[in-house]
Amino acid sequence: MVDNASNPPGEDVEDLKAADAQDLHKAVREEGEEELDRPVSSLFFSGLAAGMAIASSLIAEGALHHALPDTPWRTIIVSLGYPIGFLVVILGRMQLFTESTITAMLPLVTKPSGWALRRTLRLWSVVLGANLIGTALAGGMIAAGLLGGSELRTAMIEVSMAITELSPGATFVNAVPAGFMIAILAWSLPNAREQSFLVIVAITYVVAIAAFSHSIVGSVEAWLLVFSGKVGVVEALGGLMVPAILGNLLGGAGLFALLAHAQVRGEMDGQGEN
């Protein structure tokens, strides 16, 4: 039997309450402020690790693709592998560009300044560059047969070919909701508590089954296609990666982050917080 005599009245009730929008804004904003203060070397190596680790999404999808028959429902099952990389990266506290679109943006829109803008651009450029290097290393290792056998590699190439079906413009449009949803994920995690695993799986699975374009997972696929001779470097960068990056940025920082800030701005101003 648990003794609650020492707990202040109402404490248990408060613990059960979900954080409101203003609390979530503060939690995500403070996380962003910590990220903005991190040294470049820390950001780089964390981003490099995230870029390599996110490849586990493609590996899991490839393994499922190889194991299942070619049926209309195969994609629904294969997509269950997509959340794996996000679980590894997010729960491992690695730096992912698409998460930082909201975490870095909130400090900037809350207290706009030249310093905050420079730090935000520094964070995005270092993390994005490190993510892409990491995905290039992972894609190269998969193509060289260092991550899985030939059958798994063939399956991963087949899964990756889906990103070539969209034009650059369509990829950009398709990446906006992906950026929006990953920003929702970053916004929701402080409230998720013990349900973080399920929240990550649910949101990223929707991104997968909807075939939205995620720039970092997509870059693993694009690099694999490059190193396998399926597409050229120019097409991979200009037609696949850059449109997805810009779309994710618009969906995460340009839409969700601003909306998340707008919904609490009046309350913050009322409390004297700018």
mmCIF file of C-alpha atoms in Angstrom:
data_model
loop_
_atom_site.group_PDB
_atom_site.id
_atom_site.type_symbol
_atom_site.label_atom_id
_atom_site.label_comp_id
_atom_site.label_asym_id
_atom_site.label_seq_id
_atom_site.Cartn_x
_atom_site.Cartn_y
_atom_site.Cartn_z
ATOM 1 C CA MET A 1 0.000 0.000 0.000
ATOM 2 C CA VAL A 2 1.361 3.441 -1.020
ATOM 3 C CA ASP A 3 1.490 6.111 1.648
ATOM 4 C CA ASN A 4 0.238 9.397 0.214
ATOM 5 C CA ALA A 5 0.206 11.215 3.536
ATOM 6 C CA SER A 6 3.414 13.093 2.743
ATOM 7 C CA ASN A 7 2.200 14.355 -0.637
ATOM 8 C CA PRO A 8 0.776 17.892 -0.719
ATOM 9 C CA PRO A 9 -2.971 18.057 -1.483
ATOM 10 C CA GLY A 10 -3.647 18.007 -5.186
ATOM 11 C CA GLU A 11 -0.154 16.850 -6.178
ATOM 12 C CA ASP A 12 -1.346 13.499 -7.532
ATOM 13 C CA VAL A 13 -4.042 15.237 -9.552
ATOM 14 C CA GLU A 14 -1.522 17.672 -11.019
ATOM 15 C CA ASP A 15 0.748 14.785 -12.006
ATOM 16 C CA LEU A 16 -2.106 13.225 -13.960
ATOM 17 C CA LYS A 17 -2.909 16.379 -15.907
ATOM 18 C CA ALA A 18 -1.535 16.772 -19.415
ATOM 19 C CA ALA A 19 0.552 19.862 -20.008
ATOM 20 C CA ASP A 20 -1.342 22.677 -21.711
ATOM 21 C CA ALA A 21 -0.172 24.437 -24.882
ATOM 22 C CA GLN A 22 1.778 27.052 -22.968
ATOM 23 C CA ASP A 23 3.652 24.399 -20.979
ATOM 24 C CA LEU A 24 4.456 22.502 -24.156
ATOM 25 C CA HIS A 25 5.668 25.704 -25.802
ATOM 26 C CA LYS A 26 7.994 26.337 -22.877
ATOM 27 C CA ALA A 27 9.326 22.770 -22.833
ATOM 28 C CA VAL A 28 10.030 22.685 -26.572
ATOM 29 C CA ARG A 29 11.426 26.229 -26.542
ATOM 30 C CA GLU A 30 13.828 25.437 -23.704
ATOM 31 C CA GLU A 31 14.983 22.339 -25.558
ATOM 32 C CA GLY A 32 15.607 24.529 -28.588
ATOM 33 C CA GLU A 33 17.578 27.034 -26.528
ATOM 34 C CA GLU A 34 19.796 24.218 -25.295
ATOM 35 C CA GLU A 35 20.349 23.076 -28.879
ATOM 36 C CA LEU A 36 21.246 26.607 -29.988
ATOM 37 C CA ASP A 37 23.892 26.783 -27.247
ATOM 38 C CA ARG A 38 25.537 23.452 -28.114
ATOM 39 C CA PRO A 39 29.048 23.578 -29.632
ATOM 40 C CA VAL A 40 29.315 22.975 -33.364
ATOM 41 C CA SER A 41 31.294 19.780 -32.792
ATOM 42 C CA SER A 42 28.551 18.347 -30.575
ATOM 43 C CA LEU A 43 25.860 19.215 -33.100
ATOM 44 C CA PHE A 44 27.883 17.725 -35.941
ATOM 45 C CA PHE A 45 28.650 14.368 -34.380
ATOM 46 C CA SER A 46 25.108 14.037 -33.014
ATOM 47 C CA GLY A 47 23.752 14.832 -36.476
ATOM 48 C CA LEU A 48 26.201 12.406 -38.085
ATOM 49 C CA ALA A 49 25.060 9.625 -35.773
ATOM 50 C CA ALA A 50 21.417 10.460 -36.518
ATOM 51 C CA GLY A 51 22.021 10.333 -40.265
ATOM 52 C CA MET A 52 23.567 6.894 -40.019
ATOM 53 C CA ALA A 53 21.020 5.589 -37.501
ATOM 54 C CA ILE A 54 17.982 6.731 -39.501
ATOM 55 C CA ALA A 55 19.058 4.227 -42.161
ATOM 56 C CA SER A 56 17.642 1.520 -39.904
ATOM 57 C CA SER A 57 14.211 2.617 -41.189
ATOM 58 C CA LEU A 58 15.182 1.630 -44.731
ATOM 59 C CA ILE A 59 16.871 -1.560 -43.530
ATOM 60 C CA ALA A 60 13.727 -2.617 -41.644
ATOM 61 C CA GLU A 61 11.508 -1.750 -44.601
ATOM 62 C CA GLY A 62 13.791 -3.667 -46.947
ATOM 63 C CA ALA A 63 13.737 -6.740 -44.717
ATOM 64 C CA LEU A 64 9.926 -6.700 -44.601
ATOM 65 C CA HIS A 65 9.696 -6.053 -48.340
ATOM 66 C CA HIS A 66 11.913 -9.048 -49.027
ATOM 67 C CA ALA A 67 9.986 -11.337 -46.657
ATOM 68 C CA LEU A 68 6.500 -10.547 -47.966
ATOM 69 C CA PRO A 69 4.802 -11.592 -51.193
ATOM 70 C CA ASP A 70 3.984 -8.998 -53.837
ATOM 71 C CA THR A 71 0.412 -8.215 -52.785
ATOM 72 C CA PRO A 72 -1.680 -5.004 -52.577
ATOM 73 C CA TRP A 73 -1.271 -4.940 -48.786
ATOM 74 C CA ARG A 74 2.508 -5.376 -48.721
ATOM 75 C CA THR A 75 3.177 -1.623 -48.480
ATOM 76 C CA ILE A 76 1.035 -1.335 -45.341
ATOM 77 C CA ILE A 77 3.173 -3.976 -43.602
ATOM 78 C CA VAL A 78 6.479 -2.766 -45.023
ATOM 79 C CA SER A 79 5.723 0.703 -43.615
ATOM 80 C CA LEU A 80 5.885 -0.773 -40.106
ATOM 81 C CA GLY A 81 9.657 -0.683 -40.514
ATOM 82 C CA TYR A 82 9.687 3.069 -41.101
ATOM 83 C CA PRO A 83 9.387 4.136 -37.428
ATOM 84 C CA ILE A 84 12.463 2.101 -36.404
ATOM 85 C CA GLY A 85 14.993 4.753 -37.358
ATOM 86 C CA PHE A 86 13.005 7.492 -35.642
ATOM 87 C CA LEU A 87 12.791 5.438 -32.455
ATOM 88 C CA VAL A 88 16.566 4.964 -32.469
ATOM 89 C CA VAL A 89 17.302 8.623 -33.222
ATOM 90 C CA ILE A 90 14.714 10.311 -30.993
ATOM 91 C CA LEU A 91 14.981 8.047 -27.965
ATOM 92 C CA GLY A 92 18.776 8.087 -28.401
ATOM 93 C CA ARG A 93 18.663 11.925 -28.256
ATOM 94 C CA MET A 94 20.459 12.355 -31.578
ATOM 95 C CA GLN A 95 20.121 15.526 -33.635
ATOM 96 C CA LEU A 96 17.703 15.269 -36.559
ATOM 97 C CA PHE A 97 17.153 18.211 -38.911
ATOM 98 C CA THR A 98 13.387 17.788 -39.201
ATOM 99 C CA GLU A 99 12.911 17.857 -35.431
ATOM 100 C CA SER A 100 14.996 21.018 -35.120
ATOM 101 C CA THR A 101 12.696 22.910 -37.491
ATOM 102 C CA ILE A 102 10.363 23.543 -34.546
ATOM 103 C CA THR A 103 12.700 23.324 -31.546
ATOM 104 C CA ALA A 104 15.065 25.939 -32.970
ATOM 105 C CA MET A 105 12.286 28.085 -34.396
ATOM 106 C CA LEU A 106 10.391 28.682 -31.157
ATOM 107 C CA PRO A 107 13.229 30.572 -29.404
ATOM 108 C CA LEU A 108 13.617 32.723 -32.534
ATOM 109 C CA VAL A 109 9.936 33.687 -32.851
ATOM 110 C CA THR A 110 9.564 34.147 -29.085
ATOM 111 C CA LYS A 111 12.466 36.558 -28.732
ATOM 112 C CA PRO A 112 13.553 37.623 -32.238
ATOM 113 C CA SER A 113 17.143 38.835 -32.452
ATOM 114 C CA GLY A 114 20.115 38.708 -34.761
ATOM 115 C CA TRP A 115 21.849 36.327 -32.367
ATOM 116 C CA ALA A 116 18.901 33.922 -32.370
ATOM 117 C CA LEU A 117 18.666 34.027 -36.170
ATOM 118 C CA ARG A 118 22.391 33.337 -36.600
ATOM 119 C CA ARG A 119 22.263 30.503 -34.075
ATOM 120 C CA THR A 120 19.184 28.996 -35.734
ATOM 121 C CA LEU A 121 20.806 29.073 -39.174
ATOM 122 C CA ARG A 122 23.998 27.628 -37.667
ATOM 123 C CA LEU A 123 22.067 24.798 -36.049
ATOM 124 C CA TRP A 124 20.137 23.945 -39.197
ATOM 125 C CA SER A 125 23.172 24.048 -41.487
ATOM 126 C CA VAL A 126 25.423 21.983 -39.197
ATOM 127 C CA VAL A 127 22.765 19.383 -38.369
ATOM 128 C CA LEU A 128 21.500 19.105 -41.941
ATOM 129 C CA GLY A 129 25.032 18.775 -43.307
ATOM 130 C CA ALA A 130 25.905 16.145 -40.700
ATOM 131 C CA ASN A 131 22.644 14.251 -41.345
ATOM 132 C CA LEU A 132 23.365 14.142 -45.081
ATOM 133 C CA ILE A 133 26.933 12.956 -44.553
ATOM 134 C CA GLY A 134 25.626 10.246 -42.250
ATOM 135 C CA THR A 135 22.993 9.144 -44.751
ATOM 136 C CA ALA A 136 25.596 9.139 -47.533
ATOM 137 C CA LEU A 137 27.832 6.868 -45.464
ATOM 138 C CA ALA A 138 24.913 4.564 -44.706
ATOM 139 C CA GLY A 139 23.749 4.518 -48.323
ATOM 140 C CA GLY A 140 27.271 3.774 -49.502
ATOM 141 C CA MET A 141 27.682 0.913 -47.053
ATOM 142 C CA ILE A 142 24.353 -0.601 -48.079
ATOM 143 C CA ALA A 143 25.271 -0.354 -51.770
ATOM 144 C CA ALA A 144 28.677 -1.952 -51.061
ATOM 145 C CA GLY A 145 27.045 -4.879 -49.278
ATOM 146 C CA LEU A 146 28.406 -3.951 -45.856
ATOM 147 C CA LEU A 147 24.927 -3.704 -44.321
ATOM 148 C CA GLY A 148 23.020 -6.838 -45.244
ATOM 149 C CA GLY A 149 23.259 -9.381 -48.035
ATOM 150 C CA SER A 150 22.494 -8.989 -51.731
ATOM 151 C CA GLU A 151 18.810 -9.929 -51.399
ATOM 152 C CA LEU A 152 18.255 -7.345 -48.679
ATOM 153 C CA ARG A 153 20.141 -4.745 -50.721
ATOM 154 C CA THR A 154 17.947 -5.460 -53.746
ATOM 155 C CA ALA A 155 14.829 -5.096 -51.597
ATOM 156 C CA MET A 156 16.033 -1.765 -50.193
ATOM 157 C CA ILE A 157 16.698 -0.492 -53.717
ATOM 158 C CA GLU A 158 13.171 -1.503 -54.734
ATOM 159 C CA VAL A 159 11.735 0.342 -51.728
ATOM 160 C CA SER A 160 13.888 3.401 -52.507
ATOM 161 C CA MET A 161 12.824 3.620 -56.151
ATOM 162 C CA ALA A 162 9.450 4.971 -55.004
ATOM 163 C CA ILE A 163 10.991 8.407 -54.402
ATOM 164 C CA THR A 164 11.878 8.717 -58.112
ATOM 165 C CA GLU A 165 8.214 8.611 -59.103
ATOM 166 C CA LEU A 166 7.654 12.237 -58.064
ATOM 167 C CA SER A 167 8.849 15.352 -59.861
ATOM 168 C CA PRO A 168 10.892 17.900 -57.850
ATOM 169 C CA GLY A 169 7.793 20.086 -57.477
ATOM 170 C CA ALA A 170 5.655 17.176 -56.342
ATOM 171 C CA THR A 171 8.372 16.114 -53.907
ATOM 172 C CA PHE A 172 8.374 19.611 -52.408
ATOM 173 C CA VAL A 173 4.599 19.611 -51.978
ATOM 174 C CA ASN A 174 4.699 16.063 -50.604
ATOM 175 C CA ALA A 175 7.362 17.049 -48.068
ATOM 176 C CA VAL A 176 5.333 19.852 -46.479
ATOM 177 C CA PRO A 177 2.957 17.550 -44.544
ATOM 178 C CA ALA A 178 5.913 15.370 -43.527
ATOM 179 C CA GLY A 179 7.655 18.390 -41.992
ATOM 180 C CA PHE A 180 4.405 19.416 -40.320
ATOM 181 C CA MET A 181 3.869 15.974 -38.791
ATOM 182 C CA ILE A 182 7.446 15.566 -37.541
ATOM 183 C CA ALA A 183 7.093 18.995 -35.919
ATOM 184 C CA ILE A 184 3.882 17.725 -34.286
ATOM 185 C CA LEU A 185 5.918 14.779 -33.014
ATOM 186 C CA ALA A 186 8.540 17.049 -31.449
ATOM 187 C CA TRP A 187 5.755 19.202 -29.955
ATOM 188 C CA SER A 188 3.909 16.182 -28.518
ATOM 189 C CA LEU A 189 6.802 14.310 -26.919
ATOM 190 C CA PRO A 190 7.011 16.392 -23.699
ATOM 191 C CA ASN A 191 3.387 15.413 -23.034
ATOM 192 C CA ALA A 192 3.822 11.797 -24.114
ATOM 193 C CA ARG A 193 5.807 10.665 -21.059
ATOM 194 C CA GLU A 194 5.686 6.852 -20.904
ATOM 195 C CA GLN A 195 3.823 6.764 -24.229
ATOM 196 C CA SER A 196 6.723 8.263 -26.222
ATOM 197 C CA PHE A 197 7.320 4.964 -28.009
ATOM 198 C CA LEU A 198 3.726 4.751 -29.227
ATOM 199 C CA VAL A 199 3.577 8.424 -30.231
ATOM 200 C CA ILE A 200 6.734 8.120 -32.331
ATOM 201 C CA VAL A 201 5.507 4.933 -33.987
ATOM 202 C CA ALA A 202 2.007 6.284 -34.694
ATOM 203 C CA ILE A 203 3.066 9.593 -36.255
ATOM 204 C CA THR A 204 5.955 8.237 -38.333
ATOM 205 C CA TYR A 205 3.835 5.302 -39.511
ATOM 206 C CA VAL A 206 1.284 7.762 -40.884
ATOM 207 C CA VAL A 207 4.120 9.576 -42.702
ATOM 208 C CA ALA A 208 5.150 6.223 -44.193
ATOM 209 C CA ILE A 209 1.755 4.914 -45.321
ATOM 210 C CA ALA A 210 0.858 8.322 -46.758
ATOM 211 C CA ALA A 211 4.168 8.249 -48.683
ATOM 212 C CA PHE A 212 5.069 11.761 -47.534
ATOM 213 C CA SER A 213 8.617 12.864 -48.368
ATOM 214 C CA HIS A 214 10.959 12.985 -45.388
ATOM 215 C CA SER A 215 14.241 14.633 -46.315
ATOM 216 C CA ILE A 216 16.582 12.576 -44.130
ATOM 217 C CA VAL A 217 15.069 9.126 -44.639
ATOM 218 C CA GLY A 218 14.685 10.063 -48.300
ATOM 219 C CA SER A 219 18.347 11.020 -48.508
ATOM 220 C CA VAL A 220 19.364 7.507 -47.388
ATOM 221 C CA GLU A 221 17.249 6.167 -50.245
ATOM 222 C CA ALA A 222 18.627 8.740 -52.687
ATOM 223 C CA TRP A 223 22.277 8.008 -51.788
ATOM 224 C CA LEU A 224 21.630 4.277 -52.106
ATOM 225 C CA LEU A 225 20.244 4.837 -55.594
ATOM 226 C CA VAL A 226 23.261 6.979 -56.486
ATOM 227 C CA PHE A 227 25.792 4.425 -55.283
ATOM 228 C CA SER A 228 23.822 1.642 -56.982
ATOM 229 C CA GLY A 229 23.885 3.487 -60.303
ATOM 230 C CA LYS A 230 20.120 4.017 -60.472
ATOM 231 C CA VAL A 231 20.193 7.839 -60.484
ATOM 232 C CA GLY A 232 22.828 10.505 -60.974
ATOM 233 C CA VAL A 233 24.196 12.803 -58.277
ATOM 234 C CA VAL A 234 22.586 15.909 -59.784
ATOM 235 C CA GLU A 235 19.174 14.250 -59.930
ATOM 236 C CA ALA A 236 19.538 12.944 -56.374
ATOM 237 C CA LEU A 237 20.501 16.332 -54.964
ATOM 238 C CA GLY A 238 18.388 18.681 -57.072
ATOM 239 C CA GLY A 239 15.408 16.491 -57.776
ATOM 240 C CA LEU A 240 15.072 14.394 -54.636
ATOM 241 C CA MET A 241 16.887 15.843 -51.609
ATOM 242 C CA VAL A 242 16.655 19.641 -51.943
ATOM 243 C CA PRO A 243 12.893 19.748 -52.667
ATOM 244 C CA ALA A 244 12.255 17.448 -49.691
ATOM 245 C CA ILE A 245 14.447 19.572 -47.410
ATOM 246 C CA LEU A 246 12.677 22.792 -48.415
ATOM 247 C CA GLY A 247 9.244 21.195 -48.066
ATOM 248 C CA ASN A 248 10.064 19.803 -44.616
ATOM 249 C CA LEU A 249 11.378 23.213 -43.573
ATOM 250 C CA LEU A 250 8.220 24.943 -44.741
ATOM 251 C CA GLY A 251 5.966 22.397 -43.042
ATOM 252 C CA GLY A 252 7.905 22.326 -39.783
ATOM 253 C CA ALA A 253 9.288 25.827 -39.255
ATOM 254 C CA GLY A 254 7.094 27.806 -41.612
ATOM 255 C CA LEU A 255 3.727 26.350 -40.663
ATOM 256 C CA PHE A 256 3.575 24.300 -37.488
ATOM 257 C CA ALA A 257 6.154 26.230 -35.447
ATOM 258 C CA LEU A 258 4.478 29.552 -36.197
ATOM 259 C CA LEU A 259 1.020 28.141 -35.476
ATOM 260 C CA ALA A 260 2.240 26.565 -32.238
ATOM 261 C CA HIS A 261 3.666 29.915 -31.183
ATOM 262 C CA ALA A 262 0.603 31.886 -32.285
ATOM 263 C CA GLN A 263 -1.763 29.812 -30.148
ATOM 264 C CA VAL A 264 0.005 30.843 -26.926
ATOM 265 C CA ARG A 265 1.422 34.240 -27.813
ATOM 266 C CA GLY A 266 -1.489 36.170 -26.299
ATOM 267 C CA GLU A 267 -1.187 34.290 -23.004
ATOM 268 C CA MET A 268 2.575 34.819 -22.915
ATOM 269 C CA ASP A 269 2.176 38.529 -23.538
ATOM 270 C CA GLY A 270 -0.399 38.662 -20.772
ATOM 271 C CA GLN A 271 2.171 37.278 -18.382
ATOM 272 C CA GLY A 272 4.836 39.677 -19.509
ATOM 273 C CA GLU A 273 6.801 37.128 -21.538
ATOM 274 C CA ASN A 274 7.844 38.195 -25.037
#
